[in-house]
């Protein structure tokens, strides 16, 4: 049996002296597309950042590709798109340069881009709807477009494991569809995807499994239910009042009896 791509055992994280993640047991197998859902502040970003070694757990273990994080070195197999920051202006690079950076781990240093690199960069930029903007400065783009540049950079690296934190927040539906197609292409080539989302939108067809966070715990792990994909609980942006809770839409599956056991 091959090791899961992601495996955690009883992981706990504290931030600012406060427990933020507790008792996280999560395994993700190769080829899965997993959505991480939950209310604002429930720990979704902390979870994915912990999986990538960006936040140290106070207890428990994390393994990627069967290797404990402290020994893991194969970061070229992993892509990450962080949650959109509020202020990212002043970046001097062009769209093409930023996306090309996603190929660095696959390139031979100091040689011109190979055909495969150029093709991957072009495909990635088109996938996020910025095909004509390769030469534009990133700082001239809107916040949503800058986020799409970061997505393109991750796609260009053709990672085996791609982790995205709210990639489609604030992105128009047409761009979401193009992005879903691009992710579908990665999945067809065997990639594994973990994405944080408030609503799945055009990504719903790709997602095979949902995990739901509440107060730092995984409270549901199973098939994505229709309730998750309904847009009727509204687009949820930062700045929305804390305590606005999406979890009631999964009241049924919170029943421990329906919790999926791996
Ligand atoms: N650096 C930090 N120091 C202290 N507390 C933090 C820190 N980062 C996050 N937290 C707290 O940890 C909890 C989980 O935060 P996290 O960002 O993981 O939630 P989230 O589910 O991603 O929320 P959102 O939907 O708003 O992105 C929140 O209560 C947050 O205030
Ligand atoms: Mg978050």
PDB file of C-alpha atoms and ligand atoms in Angstrom:
ATOM      1  CA  UNK A   1       0.000   0.000   0.000  1.00  0.00           C
ATOM      2  CA  UNK A   2       1.361   3.414  -0.859  1.00  0.00           C
ATOM      3  CA  UNK A   3       1.573   5.968   1.926  1.00  0.00           C
ATOM      4  CA  UNK A   4      -1.017   8.750   1.917  1.00  0.00           C
ATOM      5  CA  UNK A   5       0.279  12.027   0.489  1.00  0.00           C
ATOM      6  CA  UNK A   6      -0.783  13.788   3.660  1.00  0.00           C
ATOM      7  CA  UNK A   7      -1.021  12.140   7.032  1.00  0.00           C
ATOM      8  CA  UNK A   8      -1.492  13.761  10.416  1.00  0.00           C
ATOM      9  CA  UNK A   9      -1.851  12.112  13.788  1.00  0.00           C
ATOM     10  CA  UNK A  10      -3.375  13.953  16.730  1.00  0.00           C
ATOM     11  CA  UNK A  11      -2.015  17.324  15.651  1.00  0.00           C
ATOM     12  CA  UNK A  12      -2.517  20.322  17.917  1.00  0.00           C
ATOM     13  CA  UNK A  13      -1.465  23.923  17.272  1.00  0.00           C
ATOM     14  CA  UNK A  14      -1.426  26.907  19.597  1.00  0.00           C
ATOM     15  CA  UNK A  15      -1.132  30.501  18.455  1.00  0.00           C
ATOM     16  CA  UNK A  16      -0.737  33.378  20.847  1.00  0.00           C
ATOM     17  CA  UNK A  17      -1.037  30.895  23.721  1.00  0.00           C
ATOM     18  CA  UNK A  18      -4.466  29.772  22.549  1.00  0.00           C
ATOM     19  CA  UNK A  19      -5.383  26.352  21.113  1.00  0.00           C
ATOM     20  CA  UNK A  20      -6.236  26.811  17.431  1.00  0.00           C
ATOM     21  CA  UNK A  21      -6.103  23.189  16.210  1.00  0.00           C
ATOM     22  CA  UNK A  22      -6.906  20.133  18.301  1.00  0.00           C
ATOM     23  CA  UNK A  23      -6.799  16.392  17.673  1.00  0.00           C
ATOM     24  CA  UNK A  24      -6.408  16.627  13.914  1.00  0.00           C
ATOM     25  CA  UNK A  25      -6.270  13.194  12.286  1.00  0.00           C
ATOM     26  CA  UNK A  26      -6.303  13.556   8.534  1.00  0.00           C
ATOM     27  CA  UNK A  27      -5.119  11.358   5.692  1.00  0.00           C
ATOM     28  CA  UNK A  28      -5.304  12.362   2.051  1.00  0.00           C
ATOM     29  CA  UNK A  29      -4.555   9.770  -0.614  1.00  0.00           C
ATOM     30  CA  UNK A  30      -2.968  10.424  -4.005  1.00  0.00           C
ATOM     31  CA  UNK A  31      -5.466  11.767  -6.516  1.00  0.00           C
ATOM     32  CA  UNK A  32      -8.006  13.040  -4.004  1.00  0.00           C
ATOM     33  CA  UNK A  33      -9.545  16.517  -4.247  1.00  0.00           C
ATOM     34  CA  UNK A  34     -10.432  17.611  -0.716  1.00  0.00           C
ATOM     35  CA  UNK A  35     -12.246  20.797   0.263  1.00  0.00           C
ATOM     36  CA  UNK A  36     -11.623  22.259   3.730  1.00  0.00           C
ATOM     37  CA  UNK A  37     -14.758  24.066   4.864  1.00  0.00           C
ATOM     38  CA  UNK A  38     -15.818  25.879   8.015  1.00  0.00           C
ATOM     39  CA  UNK A  39     -16.697  29.228   9.523  1.00  0.00           C
ATOM     40  CA  UNK A  40     -14.322  32.192   9.731  1.00  0.00           C
ATOM     41  CA  UNK A  41     -11.739  31.574  12.412  1.00  0.00           C
ATOM     42  CA  UNK A  42     -12.422  27.829  12.631  1.00  0.00           C
ATOM     43  CA  UNK A  43      -8.790  27.021  11.783  1.00  0.00           C
ATOM     44  CA  UNK A  44      -8.827  26.246   8.054  1.00  0.00           C
ATOM     45  CA  UNK A  45      -5.800  28.359   7.143  1.00  0.00           C
ATOM     46  CA  UNK A  46      -3.906  27.183  10.196  1.00  0.00           C
ATOM     47  CA  UNK A  47      -4.639  23.584   9.207  1.00  0.00           C
ATOM     48  CA  UNK A  48      -3.267  23.894   5.671  1.00  0.00           C
ATOM     49  CA  UNK A  49      -0.301  25.955   6.867  1.00  0.00           C
ATOM     50  CA  UNK A  50       0.475  23.264   9.429  1.00  0.00           C
ATOM     51  CA  UNK A  51       0.324  20.577   6.738  1.00  0.00           C
ATOM     52  CA  UNK A  52       2.999  22.533   4.842  1.00  0.00           C
ATOM     53  CA  UNK A  53       5.272  23.057   7.821  1.00  0.00           C
ATOM     54  CA  UNK A  54       4.560  26.789   8.053  1.00  0.00           C
ATOM     55  CA  UNK A  55       3.159  26.462  11.578  1.00  0.00           C
ATOM     56  CA  UNK A  56       4.764  24.129  14.131  1.00  0.00           C
ATOM     57  CA  UNK A  57       2.403  21.776  15.963  1.00  0.00           C
ATOM     58  CA  UNK A  58       2.673  21.571  19.756  1.00  0.00           C
ATOM     59  CA  UNK A  59       1.824  17.882  19.546  1.00  0.00           C
ATOM     60  CA  UNK A  60       1.300  15.184  16.944  1.00  0.00           C
ATOM     61  CA  UNK A  61       3.015  14.454  13.653  1.00  0.00           C
ATOM     62  CA  UNK A  62       2.601  15.542  10.061  1.00  0.00           C
ATOM     63  CA  UNK A  63       3.879  13.490   7.128  1.00  0.00           C
ATOM     64  CA  UNK A  64       3.984  14.477   3.458  1.00  0.00           C
ATOM     65  CA  UNK A  65       4.578  11.768   0.845  1.00  0.00           C
ATOM     66  CA  UNK A  66       5.289   9.338   3.675  1.00  0.00           C
ATOM     67  CA  UNK A  67       8.058  11.486   5.197  1.00  0.00           C
ATOM     68  CA  UNK A  68       7.866  13.373   8.475  1.00  0.00           C
ATOM     69  CA  UNK A  69       7.927  17.122   7.841  1.00  0.00           C
ATOM     70  CA  UNK A  70      11.205  17.637   9.688  1.00  0.00           C
ATOM     71  CA  UNK A  71      12.882  15.333   7.146  1.00  0.00           C
ATOM     72  CA  UNK A  72      10.841  16.323   4.091  1.00  0.00           C
ATOM     73  CA  UNK A  73      12.817  18.043   1.324  1.00  0.00           C
ATOM     74  CA  UNK A  74      10.842  17.429  -1.895  1.00  0.00           C
ATOM     75  CA  UNK A  75       9.119  20.811  -1.904  1.00  0.00           C
ATOM     76  CA  UNK A  76       9.121  20.917  -5.717  1.00  0.00           C
ATOM     77  CA  UNK A  77       6.331  18.315  -5.504  1.00  0.00           C
ATOM     78  CA  UNK A  78       4.159  20.758  -3.557  1.00  0.00           C
ATOM     79  CA  UNK A  79       2.426  23.962  -4.620  1.00  0.00           C
ATOM     80  CA  UNK A  80       0.791  26.444  -2.257  1.00  0.00           C
ATOM     81  CA  UNK A  81      -1.396  29.465  -2.868  1.00  0.00           C
ATOM     82  CA  UNK A  82      -1.850  31.350   0.417  1.00  0.00           C
ATOM     83  CA  UNK A  83      -5.001  33.145   1.414  1.00  0.00           C
ATOM     84  CA  UNK A  84      -5.157  36.502  -0.263  1.00  0.00           C
ATOM     85  CA  UNK A  85      -3.409  39.228   1.640  1.00  0.00           C
ATOM     86  CA  UNK A  86      -5.086  42.591   1.838  1.00  0.00           C
ATOM     87  CA  UNK A  87      -2.179  44.708   0.622  1.00  0.00           C
ATOM     88  CA  UNK A  88       0.172  43.305  -1.995  1.00  0.00           C
ATOM     89  CA  UNK A  89       0.862  46.384  -4.081  1.00  0.00           C
ATOM     90  CA  UNK A  90       4.330  47.557  -4.942  1.00  0.00           C
ATOM     91  CA  UNK A  91       5.469  44.228  -6.364  1.00  0.00           C
ATOM     92  CA  UNK A  92       7.752  45.256  -9.245  1.00  0.00           C
ATOM     93  CA  UNK A  93       7.653  41.989 -11.213  1.00  0.00           C
ATOM     94  CA  UNK A  94       5.588  41.308 -14.312  1.00  0.00           C
ATOM     95  CA  UNK A  95       2.902  38.631 -14.515  1.00  0.00           C
ATOM     96  CA  UNK A  96       5.217  36.528 -16.678  1.00  0.00           C
ATOM     97  CA  UNK A  97       8.078  36.750 -14.177  1.00  0.00           C
ATOM     98  CA  UNK A  98       5.976  35.784 -11.202  1.00  0.00           C
ATOM     99  CA  UNK A  99       4.439  32.815 -12.998  1.00  0.00           C
ATOM    100  CA  UNK A 100       7.853  31.741 -14.335  1.00  0.00           C
ATOM    101  CA  UNK A 101       9.043  31.623 -10.714  1.00  0.00           C
ATOM    102  CA  UNK A 102       6.666  28.698 -10.300  1.00  0.00           C
ATOM    103  CA  UNK A 103       8.895  26.730 -12.693  1.00  0.00           C
ATOM    104  CA  UNK A 104      12.135  27.425 -10.835  1.00  0.00           C
ATOM    105  CA  UNK A 105      12.275  24.078  -9.098  1.00  0.00           C
ATOM    106  CA  UNK A 106      11.893  22.303 -12.453  1.00  0.00           C
ATOM    107  CA  UNK A 107      14.413  24.366 -14.388  1.00  0.00           C
ATOM    108  CA  UNK A 108      18.083  24.186 -15.093  1.00  0.00           C
ATOM    109  CA  UNK A 109      19.553  27.402 -13.679  1.00  0.00           C
ATOM    110  CA  UNK A 110      21.011  30.002 -16.083  1.00  0.00           C
ATOM    111  CA  UNK A 111      19.641  28.371 -19.228  1.00  0.00           C
ATOM    112  CA  UNK A 112      16.853  29.972 -21.250  1.00  0.00           C
ATOM    113  CA  UNK A 113      13.358  28.689 -20.585  1.00  0.00           C
ATOM    114  CA  UNK A 114      12.771  25.403 -22.327  1.00  0.00           C
ATOM    115  CA  UNK A 115       9.748  24.859 -24.524  1.00  0.00           C
ATOM    116  CA  UNK A 116       8.060  22.890 -21.729  1.00  0.00           C
ATOM    117  CA  UNK A 117       8.564  25.784 -19.318  1.00  0.00           C
ATOM    118  CA  UNK A 118       7.166  28.333 -21.751  1.00  0.00           C
ATOM    119  CA  UNK A 119       4.180  26.100 -22.519  1.00  0.00           C
ATOM    120  CA  UNK A 120       3.434  25.547 -18.830  1.00  0.00           C
ATOM    121  CA  UNK A 121       3.638  29.280 -18.120  1.00  0.00           C
ATOM    122  CA  UNK A 122       1.398  30.185 -21.052  1.00  0.00           C
ATOM    123  CA  UNK A 123      -1.174  27.525 -20.161  1.00  0.00           C
ATOM    124  CA  UNK A 124      -1.228  28.594 -16.520  1.00  0.00           C
ATOM    125  CA  UNK A 125      -1.703  32.281 -17.323  1.00  0.00           C
ATOM    126  CA  UNK A 126      -4.490  31.474 -19.773  1.00  0.00           C
ATOM    127  CA  UNK A 127      -6.133  29.206 -17.207  1.00  0.00           C
ATOM    128  CA  UNK A 128      -6.591  32.144 -14.857  1.00  0.00           C
ATOM    129  CA  UNK A 129      -7.814  34.470 -17.604  1.00  0.00           C
ATOM    130  CA  UNK A 130      -4.717  36.674 -17.787  1.00  0.00           C
ATOM    131  CA  UNK A 131      -3.518  35.493 -21.201  1.00  0.00           C
ATOM    132  CA  UNK A 132      -2.863  38.936 -22.605  1.00  0.00           C
ATOM    133  CA  UNK A 133      -1.161  40.326 -19.507  1.00  0.00           C
ATOM    134  CA  UNK A 134       2.206  38.513 -19.380  1.00  0.00           C
ATOM    135  CA  UNK A 135       4.203  41.722 -19.665  1.00  0.00           C
ATOM    136  CA  UNK A 136       2.088  43.772 -17.257  1.00  0.00           C
ATOM    137  CA  UNK A 137       3.446  44.738 -13.863  1.00  0.00           C
ATOM    138  CA  UNK A 138       1.756  42.821 -11.085  1.00  0.00           C
ATOM    139  CA  UNK A 139       1.299  46.057  -9.144  1.00  0.00           C
ATOM    140  CA  UNK A 140      -0.945  47.391 -11.923  1.00  0.00           C
ATOM    141  CA  UNK A 141      -3.432  44.542 -11.399  1.00  0.00           C
ATOM    142  CA  UNK A 142      -6.389  44.445  -9.038  1.00  0.00           C
ATOM    143  CA  UNK A 143      -6.190  42.366  -5.867  1.00  0.00           C
ATOM    144  CA  UNK A 144      -8.269  39.609  -7.459  1.00  0.00           C
ATOM    145  CA  UNK A 145      -6.020  39.539 -10.524  1.00  0.00           C
ATOM    146  CA  UNK A 146      -2.917  39.399  -8.321  1.00  0.00           C
ATOM    147  CA  UNK A 147      -4.412  36.380  -6.590  1.00  0.00           C
ATOM    148  CA  UNK A 148      -4.908  34.773 -10.006  1.00  0.00           C
ATOM    149  CA  UNK A 149      -1.232  35.382 -10.790  1.00  0.00           C
ATOM    150  CA  UNK A 150      -0.327  33.426  -7.650  1.00  0.00           C
ATOM    151  CA  UNK A 151      -2.650  30.619  -8.716  1.00  0.00           C
ATOM    152  CA  UNK A 152      -1.007  30.591 -12.165  1.00  0.00           C
ATOM    153  CA  UNK A 153       2.426  30.418 -10.528  1.00  0.00           C
ATOM    154  CA  UNK A 154       1.343  27.333  -8.582  1.00  0.00           C
ATOM    155  CA  UNK A 155      -0.241  25.725 -11.664  1.00  0.00           C
ATOM    156  CA  UNK A 156       2.907  26.354 -13.730  1.00  0.00           C
ATOM    157  CA  UNK A 157       4.933  24.257 -11.305  1.00  0.00           C
ATOM    158  CA  UNK A 158       2.727  21.255 -12.122  1.00  0.00           C
ATOM    159  CA  UNK A 159       2.851  20.124  -8.490  1.00  0.00           C
ATOM    160  CA  UNK A 160       1.821  16.652  -7.395  1.00  0.00           C
ATOM    161  CA  UNK A 161       0.177  18.164  -4.328  1.00  0.00           C
ATOM    162  CA  UNK A 162      -1.469  21.563  -4.638  1.00  0.00           C
ATOM    163  CA  UNK A 163      -2.800  23.360  -1.565  1.00  0.00           C
ATOM    164  CA  UNK A 164      -4.934  26.462  -2.114  1.00  0.00           C
ATOM    165  CA  UNK A 165      -6.386  28.698   0.586  1.00  0.00           C
ATOM    166  CA  UNK A 166      -9.611  30.298  -0.675  1.00  0.00           C
ATOM    167  CA  UNK A 167      -8.422  30.562  -4.267  1.00  0.00           C
ATOM    168  CA  UNK A 168     -11.750  31.714  -5.632  1.00  0.00           C
ATOM    169  CA  UNK A 169     -12.759  34.271  -3.001  1.00  0.00           C
ATOM    170  CA  UNK A 170     -13.676  37.421  -4.871  1.00  0.00           C
ATOM    171  CA  UNK A 171     -13.069  35.838  -8.287  1.00  0.00           C
ATOM    172  CA  UNK A 172     -15.819  36.179 -10.915  1.00  0.00           C
ATOM    173  CA  UNK A 173     -17.660  33.039 -11.981  1.00  0.00           C
ATOM    174  CA  UNK A 174     -16.168  32.937 -15.464  1.00  0.00           C
ATOM    175  CA  UNK A 175     -12.627  32.954 -14.062  1.00  0.00           C
ATOM    176  CA  UNK A 176     -13.677  30.353 -11.496  1.00  0.00           C
ATOM    177  CA  UNK A 177     -14.725  28.066 -14.357  1.00  0.00           C
ATOM    178  CA  UNK A 178     -11.408  28.515 -16.172  1.00  0.00           C
ATOM    179  CA  UNK A 179      -9.620  27.817 -12.909  1.00  0.00           C
ATOM    180  CA  UNK A 180     -11.763  24.706 -12.283  1.00  0.00           C
ATOM    181  CA  UNK A 181     -10.802  23.464 -15.765  1.00  0.00           C
ATOM    182  CA  UNK A 182      -7.116  24.025 -15.009  1.00  0.00           C
ATOM    183  CA  UNK A 183      -7.389  22.143 -11.721  1.00  0.00           C
ATOM    184  CA  UNK A 184      -9.264  19.388 -13.551  1.00  0.00           C
ATOM    185  CA  UNK A 185      -6.284  19.103 -15.907  1.00  0.00           C
ATOM    186  CA  UNK A 186      -3.917  18.673 -12.964  1.00  0.00           C
ATOM    187  CA  UNK A 187      -6.219  16.096 -11.392  1.00  0.00           C
ATOM    188  CA  UNK A 188      -6.420  14.163 -14.672  1.00  0.00           C
ATOM    189  CA  UNK A 189      -2.626  13.897 -14.524  1.00  0.00           C
ATOM    190  CA  UNK A 190      -2.856  12.444 -11.047  1.00  0.00           C
ATOM    191  CA  UNK A 191      -2.398  15.521  -8.869  1.00  0.00           C
ATOM    192  CA  UNK A 192      -3.821  15.749  -5.360  1.00  0.00           C
ATOM    193  CA  UNK A 193      -5.565  18.944  -4.309  1.00  0.00           C
ATOM    194  CA  UNK A 194      -6.506  20.382  -0.931  1.00  0.00           C
ATOM    195  CA  UNK A 195      -8.439  23.614  -1.123  1.00  0.00           C
ATOM    196  CA  UNK A 196      -9.951  25.851   1.503  1.00  0.00           C
ATOM    197  CA  UNK A 197     -13.260  27.303   0.405  1.00  0.00           C
ATOM    198  CA  UNK A 198     -16.379  28.924   1.711  1.00  0.00           C
ATOM    199  CA  UNK A 199     -18.449  27.746  -1.196  1.00  0.00           C
ATOM    200  CA  UNK A 200     -17.428  25.410  -3.960  1.00  0.00           C
ATOM    201  CA  UNK A 201     -19.153  27.016  -6.947  1.00  0.00           C
ATOM    202  CA  UNK A 202     -17.723  25.672 -10.232  1.00  0.00           C
ATOM    203  CA  UNK A 203     -15.246  23.556  -8.241  1.00  0.00           C
ATOM    204  CA  UNK A 204     -18.038  21.341  -6.885  1.00  0.00           C
ATOM    205  CA  UNK A 205     -17.725  18.777  -9.684  1.00  0.00           C
ATOM    206  CA  UNK A 206     -14.049  18.248  -8.919  1.00  0.00           C
ATOM    207  CA  UNK A 207     -14.296  17.879  -5.157  1.00  0.00           C
ATOM    208  CA  UNK A 208     -14.659  14.310  -3.975  1.00  0.00           C
ATOM    209  CA  UNK A 209     -14.403  14.856  -0.251  1.00  0.00           C
ATOM    210  CA  UNK A 210     -15.065  17.601   2.241  1.00  0.00           C
ATOM    211  CA  UNK A 211     -13.687  18.119   5.715  1.00  0.00           C
ATOM    212  CA  UNK A 212     -15.372  20.654   7.940  1.00  0.00           C
ATOM    213  CA  UNK A 213     -13.583  22.540  10.716  1.00  0.00           C
ATOM    214  CA  UNK A 214     -15.242  23.972  13.789  1.00  0.00           C
ATOM    215  CA  UNK A 215     -13.320  25.571  16.662  1.00  0.00           C
ATOM    216  CA  UNK A 216     -10.081  23.951  15.578  1.00  0.00           C
ATOM    217  CA  UNK A 217     -11.457  20.437  15.241  1.00  0.00           C
ATOM    218  CA  UNK A 218     -12.429  18.333  12.249  1.00  0.00           C
ATOM    219  CA  UNK A 219     -16.141  17.782  12.767  1.00  0.00           C
ATOM    220  CA  UNK A 220     -17.035  16.191   9.432  1.00  0.00           C
ATOM    221  CA  UNK A 221     -15.108  14.153   6.906  1.00  0.00           C
ATOM    222  CA  UNK A 222     -17.024  12.698   4.010  1.00  0.00           C
ATOM    223  CA  UNK A 223     -18.717  13.347   0.701  1.00  0.00           C
ATOM    224  CA  UNK A 224     -19.377  16.993  -0.105  1.00  0.00           C
ATOM    225  CA  UNK A 225     -23.076  17.470   0.437  1.00  0.00           C
ATOM    226  CA  UNK A 226     -25.330  19.546  -1.755  1.00  0.00           C
ATOM    227  CA  UNK A 227     -25.653  21.999   1.128  1.00  0.00           C
ATOM    228  CA  UNK A 228     -21.994  22.950   0.766  1.00  0.00           C
ATOM    229  CA  UNK A 229     -22.367  23.915  -2.847  1.00  0.00           C
ATOM    230  CA  UNK A 230     -25.455  26.080  -2.386  1.00  0.00           C
ATOM    231  CA  UNK A 231     -24.619  29.698  -2.821  1.00  0.00           C
ATOM    232  CA  UNK A 232     -27.505  30.725  -0.585  1.00  0.00           C
ATOM    233  CA  UNK A 233     -25.385  31.174   2.502  1.00  0.00           C
ATOM    234  CA  UNK A 234     -23.773  34.029   0.693  1.00  0.00           C
ATOM    235  CA  UNK A 235     -20.353  34.986  -0.384  1.00  0.00           C
ATOM    236  CA  UNK A 236     -18.259  35.134   2.667  1.00  0.00           C
ATOM    237  CA  UNK A 237     -15.557  37.679   2.819  1.00  0.00           C
ATOM    238  CA  UNK A 238     -13.168  38.787   5.416  1.00  0.00           C
ATOM    239  CA  UNK A 239     -14.627  41.696   7.129  1.00  0.00           C
ATOM    240  CA  UNK A 240     -17.894  39.853   7.546  1.00  0.00           C
ATOM    241  CA  UNK A 241     -18.796  39.744  11.212  1.00  0.00           C
ATOM    242  CA  UNK A 242     -17.148  36.994  13.193  1.00  0.00           C
ATOM    243  CA  UNK A 243     -19.539  34.409  14.372  1.00  0.00           C
ATOM    244  CA  UNK A 244     -21.351  34.265  11.056  1.00  0.00           C
ATOM    245  CA  UNK A 245     -21.407  30.531  10.805  1.00  0.00           C
ATOM    246  CA  UNK A 246     -21.590  28.313   7.762  1.00  0.00           C
ATOM    247  CA  UNK A 247     -21.556  25.145   9.726  1.00  0.00           C
ATOM    248  CA  UNK A 248     -25.335  24.903  10.311  1.00  0.00           C
ATOM    249  CA  UNK A 249     -25.654  23.815   6.688  1.00  0.00           C
ATOM    250  CA  UNK A 250     -24.014  20.550   7.743  1.00  0.00           C
ATOM    251  CA  UNK A 251     -26.108  19.966  10.827  1.00  0.00           C
ATOM    252  CA  UNK A 252     -26.981  16.451   9.633  1.00  0.00           C
ATOM    253  CA  UNK A 253     -23.464  15.178   9.015  1.00  0.00           C
ATOM    254  CA  UNK A 254     -22.244  16.529  12.335  1.00  0.00           C
ATOM    255  CA  UNK A 255     -24.043  13.547  13.771  1.00  0.00           C
ATOM    256  CA  UNK A 256     -21.118  11.307  14.762  1.00  0.00           C
ATOM    257  CA  UNK A 257     -22.834   8.267  13.252  1.00  0.00           C
ATOM    258  CA  UNK A 258     -22.475   9.666   9.767  1.00  0.00           C
ATOM    259  CA  UNK A 259     -18.845  10.599  10.183  1.00  0.00           C
ATOM    260  CA  UNK A 260     -16.781   8.749   7.634  1.00  0.00           C
ATOM    261  CA  UNK A 261     -14.140   6.484   9.011  1.00  0.00           C
ATOM    262  CA  UNK A 262     -11.087   6.033   6.832  1.00  0.00           C
TER     263      UNK A 262
HETATM  264  N1  LIG B   1      -0.745  34.397  14.398  1.00  0.00           N
HETATM  265  C1  LIG B   1      -1.807  34.191  15.176  1.00  0.00           C
HETATM  266  N2  LIG B   1      -1.761  34.485  16.507  1.00  0.00           N
HETATM  267  C2  LIG B   1      -2.826  34.284  17.299  1.00  0.00           C
HETATM  268  N3  LIG B   1      -3.994  33.763  16.864  1.00  0.00           N
HETATM  269  C3  LIG B   1      -4.105  33.457  15.572  1.00  0.00           C
HETATM  270  C4  LIG B   1      -3.023  33.661  14.659  1.00  0.00           C
HETATM  271  N4  LIG B   1      -3.417  33.255  13.419  1.00  0.00           N
HETATM  272  C5  LIG B   1      -4.688  32.837  13.556  1.00  0.00           C
HETATM  273  N5  LIG B   1      -5.095  32.954  14.843  1.00  0.00           N
HETATM  274  C6  LIG B   1      -6.416  32.564  15.367  1.00  0.00           C
HETATM  275  O1  LIG B   1      -6.586  31.205  15.110  1.00  0.00           O
HETATM  276  C7  LIG B   1      -7.943  30.928  14.743  1.00  0.00           C
HETATM  277  C8  LIG B   1      -7.989  30.217  13.419  1.00  0.00           C
HETATM  278  O2  LIG B   1      -7.523  31.103  12.414  1.00  0.00           O
HETATM  279  P1  LIG B   1      -7.469  30.667  10.889  1.00  0.00           P
HETATM  280  O3  LIG B   1      -6.909  31.823  10.144  1.00  0.00           O
HETATM  281  O4  LIG B   1      -6.781  29.366  10.784  1.00  0.00           O
HETATM  282  O5  LIG B   1      -9.022  30.467  10.575  1.00  0.00           O
HETATM  283  P2  LIG B   1      -9.744  30.313   9.163  1.00  0.00           P
HETATM  284  O6  LIG B   1     -10.722  29.212   9.315  1.00  0.00           O
HETATM  285  O7  LIG B   1      -8.761  30.206   8.071  1.00  0.00           O
HETATM  286  O8  LIG B   1     -10.541  31.689   9.057  1.00  0.00           O
HETATM  287  P3  LIG B   1     -10.958  32.542   7.735  1.00  0.00           P
HETATM  288  O9  LIG B   1     -12.168  31.847   7.171  1.00  0.00           O
HETATM  289  O10 LIG B   1     -11.275  33.889   8.297  1.00  0.00           O
HETATM  290  O11 LIG B   1      -9.791  32.562   6.790  1.00  0.00           O
HETATM  291  C9  LIG B   1      -8.652  32.260  14.768  1.00  0.00           C
HETATM  292  O12 LIG B   1      -9.298  32.387  15.999  1.00  0.00           O
HETATM  293  C10 LIG B   1      -7.535  33.270  14.659  1.00  0.00           C
HETATM  294  O13 LIG B   1      -7.888  34.455  15.290  1.00  0.00           O
HETATM  295 MG1  LIG B   2      -8.324  31.374   6.434  1.00  0.00          MG
END
